[in-house]
PDB file of C-alpha atoms in Angstrom:
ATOM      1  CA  UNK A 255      97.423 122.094 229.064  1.00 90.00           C
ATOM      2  CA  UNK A 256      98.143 119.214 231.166  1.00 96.00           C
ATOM      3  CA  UNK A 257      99.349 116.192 229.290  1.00 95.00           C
ATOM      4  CA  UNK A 258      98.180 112.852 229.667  1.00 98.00           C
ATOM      5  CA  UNK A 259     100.689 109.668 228.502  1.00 98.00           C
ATOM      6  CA  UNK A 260     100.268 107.457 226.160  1.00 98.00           C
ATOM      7  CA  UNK A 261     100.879 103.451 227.123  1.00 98.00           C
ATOM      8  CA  UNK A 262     104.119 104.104 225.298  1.00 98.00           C
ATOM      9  CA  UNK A 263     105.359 107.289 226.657  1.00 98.00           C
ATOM     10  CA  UNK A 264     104.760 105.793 230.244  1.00 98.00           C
ATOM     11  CA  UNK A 265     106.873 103.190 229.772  1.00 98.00           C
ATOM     12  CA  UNK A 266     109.869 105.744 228.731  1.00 98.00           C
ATOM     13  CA  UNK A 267     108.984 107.793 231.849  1.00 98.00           C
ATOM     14  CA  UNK A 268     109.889 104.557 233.744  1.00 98.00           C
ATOM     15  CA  UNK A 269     112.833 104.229 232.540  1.00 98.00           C
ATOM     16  CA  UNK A 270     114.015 107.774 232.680  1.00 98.00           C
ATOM     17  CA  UNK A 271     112.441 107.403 236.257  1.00 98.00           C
ATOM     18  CA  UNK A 272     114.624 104.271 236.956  1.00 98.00           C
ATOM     19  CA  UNK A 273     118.061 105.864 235.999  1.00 98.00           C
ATOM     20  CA  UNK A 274     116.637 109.441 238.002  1.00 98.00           C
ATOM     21  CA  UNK A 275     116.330 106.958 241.102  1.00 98.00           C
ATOM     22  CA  UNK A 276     119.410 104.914 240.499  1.00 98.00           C
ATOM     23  CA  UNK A 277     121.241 108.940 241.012  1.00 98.00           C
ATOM     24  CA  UNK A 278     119.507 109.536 243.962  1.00 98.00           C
ATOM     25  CA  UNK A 279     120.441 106.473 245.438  1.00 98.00           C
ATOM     26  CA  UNK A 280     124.185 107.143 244.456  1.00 98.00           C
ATOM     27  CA  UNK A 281     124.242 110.540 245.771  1.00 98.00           C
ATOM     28  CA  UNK A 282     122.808 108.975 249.001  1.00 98.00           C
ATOM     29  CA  UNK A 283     125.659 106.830 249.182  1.00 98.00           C
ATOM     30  CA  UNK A 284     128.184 109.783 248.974  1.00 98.00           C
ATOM     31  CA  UNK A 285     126.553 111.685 252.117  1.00 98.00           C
ATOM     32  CA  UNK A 286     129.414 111.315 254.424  1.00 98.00           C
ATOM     33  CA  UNK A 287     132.154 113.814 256.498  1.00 98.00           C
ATOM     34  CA  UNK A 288     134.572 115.118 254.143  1.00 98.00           C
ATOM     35  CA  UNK A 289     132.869 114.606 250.664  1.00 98.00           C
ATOM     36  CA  UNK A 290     132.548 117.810 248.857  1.00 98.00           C
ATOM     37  CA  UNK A 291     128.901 118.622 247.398  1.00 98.00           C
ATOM     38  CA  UNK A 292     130.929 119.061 244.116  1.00 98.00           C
ATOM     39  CA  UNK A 293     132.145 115.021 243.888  1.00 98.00           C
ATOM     40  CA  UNK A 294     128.370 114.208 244.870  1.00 98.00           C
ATOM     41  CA  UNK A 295     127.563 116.453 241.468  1.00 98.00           C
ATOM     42  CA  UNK A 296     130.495 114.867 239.205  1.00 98.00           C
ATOM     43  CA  UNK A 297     129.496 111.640 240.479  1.00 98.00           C
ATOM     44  CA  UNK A 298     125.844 112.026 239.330  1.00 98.00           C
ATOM     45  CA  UNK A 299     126.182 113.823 236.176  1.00 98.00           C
ATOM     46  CA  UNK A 300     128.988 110.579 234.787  1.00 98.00           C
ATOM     47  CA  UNK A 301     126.087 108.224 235.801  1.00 98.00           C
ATOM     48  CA  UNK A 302     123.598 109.922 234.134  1.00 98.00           C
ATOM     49  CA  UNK A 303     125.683 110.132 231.072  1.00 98.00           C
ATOM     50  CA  UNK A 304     127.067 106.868 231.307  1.00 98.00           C
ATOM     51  CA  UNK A 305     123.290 105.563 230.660  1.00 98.00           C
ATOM     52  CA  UNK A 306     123.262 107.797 227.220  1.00 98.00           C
ATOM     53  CA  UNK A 307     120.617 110.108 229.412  1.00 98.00           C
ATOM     54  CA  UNK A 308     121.534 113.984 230.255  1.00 98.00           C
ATOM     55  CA  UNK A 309     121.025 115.884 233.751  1.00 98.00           C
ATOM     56  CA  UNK A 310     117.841 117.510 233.295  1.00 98.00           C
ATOM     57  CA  UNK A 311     118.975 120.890 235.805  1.00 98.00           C
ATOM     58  CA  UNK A 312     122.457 121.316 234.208  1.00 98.00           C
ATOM     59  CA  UNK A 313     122.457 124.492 232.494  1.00 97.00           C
ATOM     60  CA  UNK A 314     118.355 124.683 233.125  1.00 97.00           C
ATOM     61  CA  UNK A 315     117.750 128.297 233.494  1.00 96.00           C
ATOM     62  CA  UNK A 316     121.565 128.629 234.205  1.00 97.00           C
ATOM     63  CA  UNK A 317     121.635 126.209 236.988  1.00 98.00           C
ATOM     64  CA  UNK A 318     125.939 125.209 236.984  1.00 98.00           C
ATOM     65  CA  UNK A 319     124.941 121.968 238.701  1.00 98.00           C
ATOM     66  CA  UNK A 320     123.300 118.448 237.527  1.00 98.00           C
ATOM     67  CA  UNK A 321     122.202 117.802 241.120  1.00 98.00           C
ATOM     68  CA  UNK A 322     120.912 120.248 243.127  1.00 98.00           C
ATOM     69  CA  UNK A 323     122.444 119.787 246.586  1.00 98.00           C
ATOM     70  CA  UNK A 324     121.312 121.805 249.739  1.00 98.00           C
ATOM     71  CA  UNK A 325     122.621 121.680 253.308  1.00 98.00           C
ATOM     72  CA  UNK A 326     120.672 122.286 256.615  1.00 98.00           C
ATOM     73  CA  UNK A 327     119.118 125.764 256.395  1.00 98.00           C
ATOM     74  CA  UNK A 328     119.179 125.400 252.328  1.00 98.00           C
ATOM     75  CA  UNK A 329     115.591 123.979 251.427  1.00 98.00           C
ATOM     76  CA  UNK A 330     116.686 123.811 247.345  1.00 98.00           C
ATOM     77  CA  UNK A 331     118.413 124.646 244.683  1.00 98.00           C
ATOM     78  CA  UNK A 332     122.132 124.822 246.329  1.00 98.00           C
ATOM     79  CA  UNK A 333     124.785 124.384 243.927  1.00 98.00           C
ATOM     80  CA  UNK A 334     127.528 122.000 244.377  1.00 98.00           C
ATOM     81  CA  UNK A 335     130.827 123.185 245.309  1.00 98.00           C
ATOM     82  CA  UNK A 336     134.049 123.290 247.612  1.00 98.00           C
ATOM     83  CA  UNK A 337     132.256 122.453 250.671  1.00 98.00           C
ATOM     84  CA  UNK A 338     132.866 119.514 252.379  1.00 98.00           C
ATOM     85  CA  UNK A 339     130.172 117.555 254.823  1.00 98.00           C
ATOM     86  CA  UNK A 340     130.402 117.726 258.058  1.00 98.00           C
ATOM     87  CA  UNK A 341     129.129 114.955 260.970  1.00 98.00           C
ATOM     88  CA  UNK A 342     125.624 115.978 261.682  1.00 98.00           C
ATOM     89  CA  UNK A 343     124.447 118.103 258.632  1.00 98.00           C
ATOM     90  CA  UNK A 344     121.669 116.731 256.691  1.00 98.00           C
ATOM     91  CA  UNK A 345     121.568 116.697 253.022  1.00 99.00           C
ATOM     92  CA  UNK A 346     119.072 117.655 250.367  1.00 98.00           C
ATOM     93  CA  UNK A 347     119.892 116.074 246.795  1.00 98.00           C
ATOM     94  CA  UNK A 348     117.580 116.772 244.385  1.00 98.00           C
ATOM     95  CA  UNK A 349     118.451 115.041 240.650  1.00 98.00           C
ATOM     96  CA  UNK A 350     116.893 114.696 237.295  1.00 98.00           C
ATOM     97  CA  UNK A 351     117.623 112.890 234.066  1.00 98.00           C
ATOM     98  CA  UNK A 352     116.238 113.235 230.455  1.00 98.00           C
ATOM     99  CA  UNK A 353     116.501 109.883 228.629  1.00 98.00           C
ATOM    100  CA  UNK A 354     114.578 108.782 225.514  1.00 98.00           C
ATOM    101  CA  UNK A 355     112.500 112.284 225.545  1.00 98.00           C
ATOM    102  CA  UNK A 356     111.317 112.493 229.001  1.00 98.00           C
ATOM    103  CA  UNK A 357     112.350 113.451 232.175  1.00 98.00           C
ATOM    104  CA  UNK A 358     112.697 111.665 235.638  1.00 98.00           C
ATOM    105  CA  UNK A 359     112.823 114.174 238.842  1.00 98.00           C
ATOM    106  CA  UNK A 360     113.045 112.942 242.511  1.00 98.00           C
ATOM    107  CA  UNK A 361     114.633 114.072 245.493  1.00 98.00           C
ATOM    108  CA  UNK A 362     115.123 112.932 249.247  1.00 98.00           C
ATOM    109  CA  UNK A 363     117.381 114.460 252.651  1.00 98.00           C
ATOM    110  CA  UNK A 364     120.388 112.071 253.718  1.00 98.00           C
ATOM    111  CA  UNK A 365     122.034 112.413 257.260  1.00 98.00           C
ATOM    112  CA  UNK A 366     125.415 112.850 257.227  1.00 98.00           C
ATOM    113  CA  UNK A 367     126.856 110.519 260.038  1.00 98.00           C
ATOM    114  CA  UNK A 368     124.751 111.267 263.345  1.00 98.00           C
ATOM    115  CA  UNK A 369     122.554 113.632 263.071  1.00 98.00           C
ATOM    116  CA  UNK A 370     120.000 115.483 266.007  1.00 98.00           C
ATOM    117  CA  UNK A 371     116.995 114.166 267.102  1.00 98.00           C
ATOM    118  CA  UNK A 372     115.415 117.454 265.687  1.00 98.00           C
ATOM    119  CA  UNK A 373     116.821 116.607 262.681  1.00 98.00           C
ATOM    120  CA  UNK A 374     116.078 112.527 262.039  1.00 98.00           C
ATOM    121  CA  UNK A 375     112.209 113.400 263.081  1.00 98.00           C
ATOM    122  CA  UNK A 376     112.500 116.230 260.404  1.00 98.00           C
ATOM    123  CA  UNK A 377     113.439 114.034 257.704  1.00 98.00           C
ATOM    124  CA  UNK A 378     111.115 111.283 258.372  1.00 98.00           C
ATOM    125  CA  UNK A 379     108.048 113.505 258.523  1.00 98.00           C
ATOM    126  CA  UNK A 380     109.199 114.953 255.197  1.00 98.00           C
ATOM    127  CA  UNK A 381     109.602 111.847 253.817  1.00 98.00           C
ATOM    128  CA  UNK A 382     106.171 109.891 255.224  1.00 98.00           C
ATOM    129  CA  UNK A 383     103.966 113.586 254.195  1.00 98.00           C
ATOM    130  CA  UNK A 384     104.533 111.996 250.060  1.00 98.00           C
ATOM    131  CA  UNK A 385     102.660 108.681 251.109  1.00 98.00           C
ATOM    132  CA  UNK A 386     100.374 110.779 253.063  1.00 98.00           C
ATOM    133  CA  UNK A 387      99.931 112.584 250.035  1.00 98.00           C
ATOM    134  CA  UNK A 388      99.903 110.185 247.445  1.00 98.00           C
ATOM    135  CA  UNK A 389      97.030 108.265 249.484  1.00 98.00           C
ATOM    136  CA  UNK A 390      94.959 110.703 247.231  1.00 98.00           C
ATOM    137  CA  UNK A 391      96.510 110.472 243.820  1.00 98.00           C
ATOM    138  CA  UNK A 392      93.693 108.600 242.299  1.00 98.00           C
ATOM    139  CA  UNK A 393      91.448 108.908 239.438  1.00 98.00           C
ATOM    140  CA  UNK A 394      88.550 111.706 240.340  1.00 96.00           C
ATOM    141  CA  UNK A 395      90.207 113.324 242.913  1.00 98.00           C
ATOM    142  CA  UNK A 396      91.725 116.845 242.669  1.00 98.00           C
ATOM    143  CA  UNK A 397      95.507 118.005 242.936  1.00 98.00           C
ATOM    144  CA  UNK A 398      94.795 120.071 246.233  1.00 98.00           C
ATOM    145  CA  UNK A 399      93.648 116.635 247.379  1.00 98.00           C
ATOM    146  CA  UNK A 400      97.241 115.713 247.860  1.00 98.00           C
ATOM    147  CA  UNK A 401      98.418 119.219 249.000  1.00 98.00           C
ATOM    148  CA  UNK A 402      95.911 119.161 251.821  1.00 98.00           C
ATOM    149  CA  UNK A 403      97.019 115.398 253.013  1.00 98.00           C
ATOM    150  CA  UNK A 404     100.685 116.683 252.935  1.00 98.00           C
ATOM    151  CA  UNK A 405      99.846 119.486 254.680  1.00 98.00           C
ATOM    152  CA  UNK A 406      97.836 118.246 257.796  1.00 98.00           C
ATOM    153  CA  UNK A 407     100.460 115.650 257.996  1.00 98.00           C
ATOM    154  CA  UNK A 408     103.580 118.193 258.135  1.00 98.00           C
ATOM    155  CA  UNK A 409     101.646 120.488 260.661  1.00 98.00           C
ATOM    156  CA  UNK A 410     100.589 117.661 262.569  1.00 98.00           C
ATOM    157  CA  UNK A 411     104.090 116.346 263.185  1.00 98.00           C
ATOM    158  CA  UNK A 412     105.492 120.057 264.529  1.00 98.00           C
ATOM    159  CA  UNK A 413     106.790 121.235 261.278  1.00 98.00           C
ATOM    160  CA  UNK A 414     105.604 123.755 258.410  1.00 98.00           C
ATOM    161  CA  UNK A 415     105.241 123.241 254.575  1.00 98.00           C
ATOM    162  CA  UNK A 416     107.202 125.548 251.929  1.00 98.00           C
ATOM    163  CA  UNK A 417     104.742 127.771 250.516  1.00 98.00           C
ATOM    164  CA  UNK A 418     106.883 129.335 247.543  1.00 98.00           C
ATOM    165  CA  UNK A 419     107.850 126.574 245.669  1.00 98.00           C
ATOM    166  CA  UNK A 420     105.622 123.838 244.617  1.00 98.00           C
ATOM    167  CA  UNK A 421     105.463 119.829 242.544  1.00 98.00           C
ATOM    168  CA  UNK A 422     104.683 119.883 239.114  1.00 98.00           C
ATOM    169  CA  UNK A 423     103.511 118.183 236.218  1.00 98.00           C
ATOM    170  CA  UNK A 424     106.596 115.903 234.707  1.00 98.00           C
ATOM    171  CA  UNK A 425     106.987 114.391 230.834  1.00 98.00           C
ATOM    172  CA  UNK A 426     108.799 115.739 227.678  1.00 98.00           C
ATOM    173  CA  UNK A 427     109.908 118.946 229.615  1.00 98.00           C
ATOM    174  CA  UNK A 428     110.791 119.263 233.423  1.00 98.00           C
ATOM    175  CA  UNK A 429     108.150 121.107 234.172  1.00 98.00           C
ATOM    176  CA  UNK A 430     104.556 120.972 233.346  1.00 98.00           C
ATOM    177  CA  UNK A 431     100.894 122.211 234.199  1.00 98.00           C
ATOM    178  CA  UNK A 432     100.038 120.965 236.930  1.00 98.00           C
ATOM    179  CA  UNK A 433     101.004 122.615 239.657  1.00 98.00           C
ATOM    180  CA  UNK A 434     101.236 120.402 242.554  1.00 98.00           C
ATOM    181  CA  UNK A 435     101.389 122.646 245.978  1.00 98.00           C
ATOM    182  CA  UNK A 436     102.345 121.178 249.292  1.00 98.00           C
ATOM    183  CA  UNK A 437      99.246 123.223 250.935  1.00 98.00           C
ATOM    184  CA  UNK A 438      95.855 123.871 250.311  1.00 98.00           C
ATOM    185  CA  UNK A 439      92.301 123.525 250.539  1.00 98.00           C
ATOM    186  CA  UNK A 440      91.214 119.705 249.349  1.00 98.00           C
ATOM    187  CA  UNK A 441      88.822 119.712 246.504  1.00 98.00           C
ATOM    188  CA  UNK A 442      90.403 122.239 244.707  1.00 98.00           C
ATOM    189  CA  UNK A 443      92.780 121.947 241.981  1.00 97.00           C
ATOM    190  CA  UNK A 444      92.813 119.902 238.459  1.00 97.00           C
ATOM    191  CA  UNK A 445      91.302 116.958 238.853  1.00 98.00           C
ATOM    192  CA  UNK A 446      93.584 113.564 238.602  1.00 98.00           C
ATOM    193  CA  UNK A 447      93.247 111.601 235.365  1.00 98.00           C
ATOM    194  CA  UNK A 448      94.868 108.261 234.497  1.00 98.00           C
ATOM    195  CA  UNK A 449      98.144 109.322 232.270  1.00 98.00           C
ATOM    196  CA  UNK A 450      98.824 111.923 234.372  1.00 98.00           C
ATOM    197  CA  UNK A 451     102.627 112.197 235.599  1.00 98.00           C
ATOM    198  CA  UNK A 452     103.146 114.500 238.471  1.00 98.00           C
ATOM    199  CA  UNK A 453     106.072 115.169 241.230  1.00 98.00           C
ATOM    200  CA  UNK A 454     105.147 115.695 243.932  1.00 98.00           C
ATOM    201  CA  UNK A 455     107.500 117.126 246.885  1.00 98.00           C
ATOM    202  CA  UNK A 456     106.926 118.352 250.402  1.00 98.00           C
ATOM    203  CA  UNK A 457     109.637 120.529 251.072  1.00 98.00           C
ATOM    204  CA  UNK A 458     109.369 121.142 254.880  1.00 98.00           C
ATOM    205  CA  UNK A 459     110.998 123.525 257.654  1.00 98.00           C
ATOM    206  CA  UNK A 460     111.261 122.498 261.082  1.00 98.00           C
ATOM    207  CA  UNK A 461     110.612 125.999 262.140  1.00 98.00           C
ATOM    208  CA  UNK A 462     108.094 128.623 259.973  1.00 98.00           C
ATOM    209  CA  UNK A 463     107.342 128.165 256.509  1.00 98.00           C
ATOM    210  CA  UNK A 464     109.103 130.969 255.112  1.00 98.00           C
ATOM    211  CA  UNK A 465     112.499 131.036 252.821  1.00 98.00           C
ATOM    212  CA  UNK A 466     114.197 133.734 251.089  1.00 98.00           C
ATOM    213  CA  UNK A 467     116.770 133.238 247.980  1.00 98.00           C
ATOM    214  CA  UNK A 468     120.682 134.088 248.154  1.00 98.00           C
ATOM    215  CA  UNK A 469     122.174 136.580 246.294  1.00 97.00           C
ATOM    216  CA  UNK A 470     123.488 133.578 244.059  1.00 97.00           C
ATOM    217  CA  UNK A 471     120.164 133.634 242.835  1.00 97.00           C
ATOM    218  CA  UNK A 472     119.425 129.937 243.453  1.00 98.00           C
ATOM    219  CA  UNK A 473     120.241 128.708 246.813  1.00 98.00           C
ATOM    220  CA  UNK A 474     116.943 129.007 248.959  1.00 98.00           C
ATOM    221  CA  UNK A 475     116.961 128.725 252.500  1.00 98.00           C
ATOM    222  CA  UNK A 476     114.433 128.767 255.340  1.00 98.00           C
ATOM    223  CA  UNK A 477     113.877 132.673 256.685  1.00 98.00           C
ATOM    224  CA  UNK A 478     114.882 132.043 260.826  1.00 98.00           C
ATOM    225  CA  UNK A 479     117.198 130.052 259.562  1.00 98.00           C
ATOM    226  CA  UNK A 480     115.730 126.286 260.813  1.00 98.00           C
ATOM    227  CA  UNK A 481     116.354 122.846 259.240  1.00 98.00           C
ATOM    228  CA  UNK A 482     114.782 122.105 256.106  1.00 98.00           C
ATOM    229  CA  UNK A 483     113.901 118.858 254.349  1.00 98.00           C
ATOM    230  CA  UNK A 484     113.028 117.699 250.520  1.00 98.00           C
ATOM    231  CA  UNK A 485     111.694 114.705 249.385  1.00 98.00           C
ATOM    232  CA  UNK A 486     110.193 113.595 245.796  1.00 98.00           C
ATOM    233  CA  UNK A 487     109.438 111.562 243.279  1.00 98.00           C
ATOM    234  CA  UNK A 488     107.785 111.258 239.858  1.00 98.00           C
ATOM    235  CA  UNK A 489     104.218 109.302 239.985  1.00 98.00           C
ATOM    236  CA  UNK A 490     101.351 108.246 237.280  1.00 98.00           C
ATOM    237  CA  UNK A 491      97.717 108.679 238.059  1.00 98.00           C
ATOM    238  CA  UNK A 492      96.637 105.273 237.231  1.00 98.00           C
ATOM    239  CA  UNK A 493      92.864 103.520 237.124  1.00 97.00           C
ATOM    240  CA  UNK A 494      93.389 102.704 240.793  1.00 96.00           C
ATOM    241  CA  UNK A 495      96.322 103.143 242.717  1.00 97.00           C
ATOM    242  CA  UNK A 496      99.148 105.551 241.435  1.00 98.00           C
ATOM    243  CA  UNK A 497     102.881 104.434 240.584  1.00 98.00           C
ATOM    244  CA  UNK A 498     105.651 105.531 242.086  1.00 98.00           C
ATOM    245  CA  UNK A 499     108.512 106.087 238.473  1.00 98.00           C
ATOM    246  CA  UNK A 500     111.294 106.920 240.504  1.00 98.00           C
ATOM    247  CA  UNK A 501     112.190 103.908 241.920  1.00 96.00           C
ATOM    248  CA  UNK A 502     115.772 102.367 241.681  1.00 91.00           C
ATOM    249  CA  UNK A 503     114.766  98.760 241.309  1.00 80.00           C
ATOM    250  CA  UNK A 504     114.277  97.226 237.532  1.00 57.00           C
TER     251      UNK A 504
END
């Protein structure tokens, strides 16, 4: 059952959205040669807890990590480690944080140093593909709405959308109904209702769509082995035009 939030609960989202954005932003600032993907994690998980919040992935399902940090080929789920950042890679932190009873979850791709052409245009078509989406989170329209936008903007651009993993419904747990694909037929789906919190998040390849999972059970990477980009963030289906929670501004 999808849940809708009350005036209150919104208002916690926010703030659990606020500190999930405020973690992004940190890792961001970390993405340079030489940082291990393990400081990144440490470095997240004492801000998170420094707020009185928890990580919402460590120990979700297993998952060692409280950010979920993926290099090049990884599109998500990599778990920080040893390895260090090299001059060019591009970097895929994913974070959430559980404060008050309700979860924040956002994500984004950071260059580390220079990076290719290939890989800036990569990013920035991952990125612009949410506000392509979004564009159609509004009251009476469906969830494949969104999925369709993001779609026709990722294919557009040269690139192809994940098809295994999808957005989600966001609130008291991490995940909730909906499910929130990055492809899709529009007009299909739940349809959008004020209260509703959803993440949505293209994950895109710059080469085909498919992945495949590591023996680690976690780390996902595209199939032929292209660059891969991830960017999200918590919204609310509002009367009119829909909020962005994860934001790192009060």
């Amino acid at each position: 059952m999808i849940s809708l939030k009350s005036p209150r609960e919104i208002e916690l989202m926010r703030r659990a959205g606020r500190l999930t954005a405020q973690a992004r932003a940190l890792a961001g600032s970390m993405v340079r040669p030489g940082v291990t993907t393990h400081e990144i994690d440490t470095a997240v998980r004492k801000f998170i807890e420094s707020h009185g919040a928890k990580p919402s992935f460590l120990g979700y399902s297993g998952f060692p990590g409280s950010a979920c940090i993926s290099i090049n080929e990884q599109v998500i789920h990599g778990i920080p480690g040893p390895r260090k950042l090299k001059e060019g890679d591009i970097v895929s932190v994913d974070v959430g944080a559980y404060l008050n009873g309700f979860h924040g979850d956002c994500a984004a791709t950071f260059a580390c140093g220079q990076v290719s052409d290939e890989a800036m245009h990569l990013i920035r078509v991952t990125e612009q593909s949410f506000w392509e989406g979004i564009r159609f989170a509004r009251p009476g329209n469906r969830v494949y709405d969104i999925s369709h936008a993001v779609q026709q903007y990722v294919e557009a651009n040269g690139c192809s959308v994940v098809r295994d993993f999808v957005g989600h419904g966001v609130g008291a747990k991490l995940h909730e109904p909906p499910e929130v694909p990055n492809f899709g037929p529009a007009g299909h789906g739940a349809r959008l209702m004020p209260g509703m919190t959803i993440a949505v998040e293209p994950m895109v390849n710059a080469g085909d769509w498919r992945v495949k999972v590591l023996k680690d059970g976690w780390t996902t990477v595209s199939a032929d082995g292209s660059l891969t980009a991830h960017y999200e963030n918590t919204i609310l289906i509002t009367d009119g035009e829909p909020e962005v929670l994860t934001v790192a501004e009060d």
